[in-house]
Coordinates of C-alpha atoms in Angstrom, one line a residue:
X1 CA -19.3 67.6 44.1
X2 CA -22.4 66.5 46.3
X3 CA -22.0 67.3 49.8
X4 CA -23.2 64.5 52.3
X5 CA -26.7 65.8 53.5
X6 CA -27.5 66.0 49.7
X7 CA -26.2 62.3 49.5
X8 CA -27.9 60.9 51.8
X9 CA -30.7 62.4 50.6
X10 CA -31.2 61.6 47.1
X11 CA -30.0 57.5 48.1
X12 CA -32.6 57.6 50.5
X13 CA -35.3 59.0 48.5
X14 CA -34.9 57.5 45.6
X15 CA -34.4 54.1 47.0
X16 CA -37.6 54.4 48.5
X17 CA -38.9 54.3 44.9
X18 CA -37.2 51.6 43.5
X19 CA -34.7 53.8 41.8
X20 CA -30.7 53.9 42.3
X21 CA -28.8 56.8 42.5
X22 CA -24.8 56.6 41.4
X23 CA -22.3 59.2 41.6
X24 CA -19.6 59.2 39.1
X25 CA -16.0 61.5 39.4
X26 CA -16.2 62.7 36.3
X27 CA -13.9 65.5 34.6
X28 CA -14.9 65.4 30.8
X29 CA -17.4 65.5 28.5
X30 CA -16.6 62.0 27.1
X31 CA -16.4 60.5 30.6
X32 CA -19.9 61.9 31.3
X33 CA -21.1 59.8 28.3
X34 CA -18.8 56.7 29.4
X35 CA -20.7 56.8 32.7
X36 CA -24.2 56.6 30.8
X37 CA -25.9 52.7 31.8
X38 CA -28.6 51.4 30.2
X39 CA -31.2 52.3 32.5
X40 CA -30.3 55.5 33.4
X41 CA -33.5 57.9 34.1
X42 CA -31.2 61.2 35.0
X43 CA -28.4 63.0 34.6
X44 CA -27.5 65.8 38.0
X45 CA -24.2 68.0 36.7
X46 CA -22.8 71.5 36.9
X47 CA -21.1 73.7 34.3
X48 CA -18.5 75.2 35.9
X49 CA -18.5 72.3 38.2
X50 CA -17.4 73.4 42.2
X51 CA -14.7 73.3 43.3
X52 CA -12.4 72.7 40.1
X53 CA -14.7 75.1 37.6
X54 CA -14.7 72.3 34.8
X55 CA -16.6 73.7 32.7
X56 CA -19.0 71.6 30.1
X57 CA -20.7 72.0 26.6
X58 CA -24.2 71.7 28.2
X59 CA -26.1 71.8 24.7
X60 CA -24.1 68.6 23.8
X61 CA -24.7 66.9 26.8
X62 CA -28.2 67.7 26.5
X63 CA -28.5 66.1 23.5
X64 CA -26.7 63.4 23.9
X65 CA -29.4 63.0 27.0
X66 CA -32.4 63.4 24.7
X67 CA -31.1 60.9 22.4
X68 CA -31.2 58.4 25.4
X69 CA -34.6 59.5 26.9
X70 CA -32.3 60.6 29.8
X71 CA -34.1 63.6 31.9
X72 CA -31.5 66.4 32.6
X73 CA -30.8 68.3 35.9
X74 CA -28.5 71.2 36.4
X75 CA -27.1 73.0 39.2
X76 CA -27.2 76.7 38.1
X77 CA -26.1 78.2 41.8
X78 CA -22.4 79.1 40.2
X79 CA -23.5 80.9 37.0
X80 CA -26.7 82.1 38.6
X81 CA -29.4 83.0 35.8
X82 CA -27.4 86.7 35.6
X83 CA -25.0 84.4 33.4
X84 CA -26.7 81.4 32.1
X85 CA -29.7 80.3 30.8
X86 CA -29.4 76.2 31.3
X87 CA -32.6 75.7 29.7
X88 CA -32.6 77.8 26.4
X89 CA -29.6 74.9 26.4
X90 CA -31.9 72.0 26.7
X91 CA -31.8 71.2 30.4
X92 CA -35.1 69.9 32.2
X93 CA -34.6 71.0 35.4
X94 CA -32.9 73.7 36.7
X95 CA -31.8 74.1 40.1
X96 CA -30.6 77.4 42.3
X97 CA -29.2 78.2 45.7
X98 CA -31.0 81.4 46.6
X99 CA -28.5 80.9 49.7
X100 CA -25.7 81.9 47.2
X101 CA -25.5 84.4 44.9
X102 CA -29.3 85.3 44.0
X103 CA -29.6 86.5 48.3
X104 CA -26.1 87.7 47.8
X105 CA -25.7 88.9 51.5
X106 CA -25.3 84.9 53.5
X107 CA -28.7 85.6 55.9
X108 CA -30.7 83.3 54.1
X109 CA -31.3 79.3 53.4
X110 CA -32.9 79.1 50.4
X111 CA -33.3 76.8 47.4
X112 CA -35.6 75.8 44.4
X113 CA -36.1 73.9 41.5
X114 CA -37.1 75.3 38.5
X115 CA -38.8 73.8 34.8
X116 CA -40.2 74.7 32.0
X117 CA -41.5 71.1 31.1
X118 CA -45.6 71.2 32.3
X119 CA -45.8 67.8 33.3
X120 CA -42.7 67.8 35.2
X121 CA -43.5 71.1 37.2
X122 CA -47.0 69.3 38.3
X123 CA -45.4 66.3 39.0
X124 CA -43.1 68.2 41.3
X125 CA -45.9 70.4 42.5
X126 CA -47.9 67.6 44.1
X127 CA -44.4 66.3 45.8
X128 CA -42.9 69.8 47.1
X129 CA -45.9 69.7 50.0
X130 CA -45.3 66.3 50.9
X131 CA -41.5 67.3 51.4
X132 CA -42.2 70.3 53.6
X133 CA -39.8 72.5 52.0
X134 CA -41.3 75.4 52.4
X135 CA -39.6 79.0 52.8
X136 CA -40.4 81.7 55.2
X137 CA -42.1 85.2 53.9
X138 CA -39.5 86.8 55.1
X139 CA -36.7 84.6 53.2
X140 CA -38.6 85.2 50.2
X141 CA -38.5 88.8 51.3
X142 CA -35.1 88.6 51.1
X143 CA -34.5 86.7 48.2
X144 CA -36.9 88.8 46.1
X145 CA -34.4 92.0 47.4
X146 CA -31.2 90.2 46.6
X147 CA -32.7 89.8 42.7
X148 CA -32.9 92.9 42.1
X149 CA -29.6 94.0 42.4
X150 CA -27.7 90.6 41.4
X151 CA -27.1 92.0 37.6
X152 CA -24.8 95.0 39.7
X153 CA -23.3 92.9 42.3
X154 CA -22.2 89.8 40.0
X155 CA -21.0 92.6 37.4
X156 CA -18.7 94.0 39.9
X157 CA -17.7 90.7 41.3
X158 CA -16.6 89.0 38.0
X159 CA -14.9 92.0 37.3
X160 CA -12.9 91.8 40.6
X161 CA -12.7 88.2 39.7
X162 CA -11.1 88.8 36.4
X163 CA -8.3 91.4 37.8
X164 CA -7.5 88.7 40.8
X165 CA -7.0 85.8 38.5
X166 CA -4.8 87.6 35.9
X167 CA -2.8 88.7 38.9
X168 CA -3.0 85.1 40.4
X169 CA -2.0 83.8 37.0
X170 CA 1.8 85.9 36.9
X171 CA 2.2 85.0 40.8
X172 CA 5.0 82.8 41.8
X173 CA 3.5 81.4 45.0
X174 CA 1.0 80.1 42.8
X175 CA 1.2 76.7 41.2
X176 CA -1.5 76.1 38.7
X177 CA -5.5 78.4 38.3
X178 CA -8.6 77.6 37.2
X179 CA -10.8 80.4 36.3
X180 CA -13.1 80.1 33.0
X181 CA -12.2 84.3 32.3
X182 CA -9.1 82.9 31.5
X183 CA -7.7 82.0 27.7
X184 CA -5.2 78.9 29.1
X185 CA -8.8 77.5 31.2
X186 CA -9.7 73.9 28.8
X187 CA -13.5 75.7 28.9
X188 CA -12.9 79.1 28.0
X189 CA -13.9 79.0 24.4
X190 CA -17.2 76.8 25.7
X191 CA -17.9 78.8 28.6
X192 CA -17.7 82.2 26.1
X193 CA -20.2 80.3 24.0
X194 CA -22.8 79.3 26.1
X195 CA -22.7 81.9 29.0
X196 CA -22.8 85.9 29.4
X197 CA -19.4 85.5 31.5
X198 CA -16.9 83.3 33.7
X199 CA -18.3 84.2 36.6
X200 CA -16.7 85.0 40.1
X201 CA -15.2 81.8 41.4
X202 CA -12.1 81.0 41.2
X203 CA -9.6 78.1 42.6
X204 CA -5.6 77.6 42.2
X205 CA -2.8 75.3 43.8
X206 CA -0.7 77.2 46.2
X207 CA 2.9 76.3 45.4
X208 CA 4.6 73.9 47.4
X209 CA 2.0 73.7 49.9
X210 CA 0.2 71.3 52.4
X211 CA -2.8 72.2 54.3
X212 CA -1.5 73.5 56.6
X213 CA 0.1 75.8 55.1
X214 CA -2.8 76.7 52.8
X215 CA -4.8 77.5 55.9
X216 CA -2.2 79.6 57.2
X217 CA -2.5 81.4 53.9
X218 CA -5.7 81.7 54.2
X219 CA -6.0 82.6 57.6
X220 CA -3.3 85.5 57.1
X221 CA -5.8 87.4 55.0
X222 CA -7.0 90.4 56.8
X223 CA -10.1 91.6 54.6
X224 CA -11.2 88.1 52.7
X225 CA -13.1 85.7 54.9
X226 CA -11.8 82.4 55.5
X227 CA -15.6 80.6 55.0
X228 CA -17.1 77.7 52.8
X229 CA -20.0 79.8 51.4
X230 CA -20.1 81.5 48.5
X231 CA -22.2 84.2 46.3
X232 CA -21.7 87.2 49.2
X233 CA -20.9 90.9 48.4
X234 CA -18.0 90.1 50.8
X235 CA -15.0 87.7 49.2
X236 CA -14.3 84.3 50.9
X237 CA -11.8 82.0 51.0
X238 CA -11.9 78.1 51.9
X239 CA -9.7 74.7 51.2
X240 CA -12.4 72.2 50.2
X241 CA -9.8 69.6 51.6
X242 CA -11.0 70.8 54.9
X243 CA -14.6 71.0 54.1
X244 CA -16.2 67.9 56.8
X245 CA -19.4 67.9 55.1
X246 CA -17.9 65.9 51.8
X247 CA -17.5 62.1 52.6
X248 CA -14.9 61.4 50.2
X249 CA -11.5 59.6 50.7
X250 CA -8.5 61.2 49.6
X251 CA -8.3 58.7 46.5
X252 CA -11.8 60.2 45.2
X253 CA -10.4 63.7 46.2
X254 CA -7.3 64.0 44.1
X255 CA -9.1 62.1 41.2
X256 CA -11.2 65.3 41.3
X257 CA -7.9 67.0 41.4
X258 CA -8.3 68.6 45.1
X259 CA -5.6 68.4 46.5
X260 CA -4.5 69.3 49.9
X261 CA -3.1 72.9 48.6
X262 CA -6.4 73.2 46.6
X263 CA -8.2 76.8 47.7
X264 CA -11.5 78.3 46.5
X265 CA -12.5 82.1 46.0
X266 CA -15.7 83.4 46.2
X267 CA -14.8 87.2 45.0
X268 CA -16.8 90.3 46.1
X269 CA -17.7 93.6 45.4
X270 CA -14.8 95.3 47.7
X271 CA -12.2 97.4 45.6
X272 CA -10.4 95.0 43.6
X273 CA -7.2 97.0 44.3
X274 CA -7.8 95.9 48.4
X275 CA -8.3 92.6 47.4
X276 CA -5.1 92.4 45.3
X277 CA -3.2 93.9 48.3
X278 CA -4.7 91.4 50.7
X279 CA -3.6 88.5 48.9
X280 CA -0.1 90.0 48.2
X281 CA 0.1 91.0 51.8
X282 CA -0.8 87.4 52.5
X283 CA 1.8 85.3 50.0
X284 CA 4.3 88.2 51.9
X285 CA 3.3 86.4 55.2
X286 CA 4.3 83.6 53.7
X287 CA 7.9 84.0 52.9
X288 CA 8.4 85.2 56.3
X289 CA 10.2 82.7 58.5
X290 CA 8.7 80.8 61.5

């Protein structure tokens, strides 16, 4: 689900060395490997994929890649490496948002790419001067102090994550939830498999909505912030319908399957019993009239 600035870079860049960069809507393992071409260098995914939490059997894919001579790159900043391990699983390059949950508190910008492949990690070593994307001491600082508590925090939050999602599940207001933790998810056996846990996003339709009313859901939380980041100790809330930053039309939107009563949690570390209460006080606000 690239966002624009990520776009725009990765067209740019790599058309500046004769390569072409295509983005497929995929939602399945098999279209994954229907959107393969001939000359196809690399393959960029997520597993579970943001906002919908598809989740993938990376090991296949991975193979299927090697088969092909097709370099692998995964996007670990939803699992983190607390709950995955993309590449005892085969990947070539692994890539984290320290913004997210590895920082775990939203002051930082922070990113990095990570192999275990020696000739790719020089390769990249000469380019990552050239692209000037170099982090402060002090985000590193920062970074570096998140680490060492993300086994707690991301324990706590999945956990939270788990109680909200069963309670989501039985809701009425709620139309349809996707949550990996869950046994009706398509990817919970896989996502079992291949990671230490679902993790602590979660998305669901809210029943007989439009956006606006989703944002007044949203918006009539009291404790959850209504915000498009992700990964804090605090629990946020967003409609990725609303999100500016992704140059999609609504065609390409709903092919993804987000829809305009589409919303995204990031869960926290509060007392899952507040955060149950929040969103039951909200669905209340709800029913009440105009």
């Amino acid at each position: 689900f690239f966002f624009s600035s990520r776009r725009r870079h990765t067209r740019s860049s790599l058309v500046s060395w004769a390569r072409r960069c295509v983005q497929e809507t995929v939602n399945k393992e098999s279209e994954f490997l229907a959107a393969f071409k001939p000359n196809t260098k690399m393959l960029w995914f997520e597993s579970p994929s943001n906002p919908m939490l598809s989740v993938y059997d990376i090991k296949k894919i991975t193979s299927y890649c090697k088969s092909k001579g097709v370099l692998t790159t995964f996007d670990n900043t939803i699992p983190s490496p607390f709950l995955l391990h993309p590449a005892e699983l085969g990947i070539d390059i692994v890539l984290h948002s320290g913004t997210k949950f590895l920082a775990g508190h939203s002051d930082i910008l922070l990113g990095f790419v990570c192999t275990n492949n020696e000739k790719l990690y020089l390769e990249m070593k000469e380019l990552y001067p050239q692209f000037g994307a170099c982090p402060s001491p002090f985000d590193c600082y920062l970074l570096l102090r998140g680490i060492k508590t993300l086994p707690l925090r991301l324990s706590r939050s999945q956990e939270n994550a788990q109680k909200l999602a069963e309670y989501l599940a039985k809701n009425p207001h709620v139309e349809a939830i996707f949550y990996p933790g869950l046994p009706t998810h398509p990817g919970y056996e896989i996502q079992k498999a291949q990671a230490k846990g679902p993790g602590a996003i979660i998305a669901f339709r809210l029943k007989n909505a439009d956006v606006n009313k989703g944002i007044k859901f949203c918006m009539s939380l009291h404790m959850i912030t209504f915000a498009v980041s992700q990964g804090n100790v605090k629990s946020m809330i967003t409609m990725p319908i609303t999100w500016e930053n992704v140059p999609r039309s609504r065609e390409e939107m709903a092919k993804l399957g987000v829809t305009e009563n589409l919303i995204r949690i990031s869960v926290g570390i509060e007392d899952y019993q507040d955060i149950i209460k929040d969103f039951t006080d909200a669905f209340a606000a709800l029913d009440k009239p105009e």
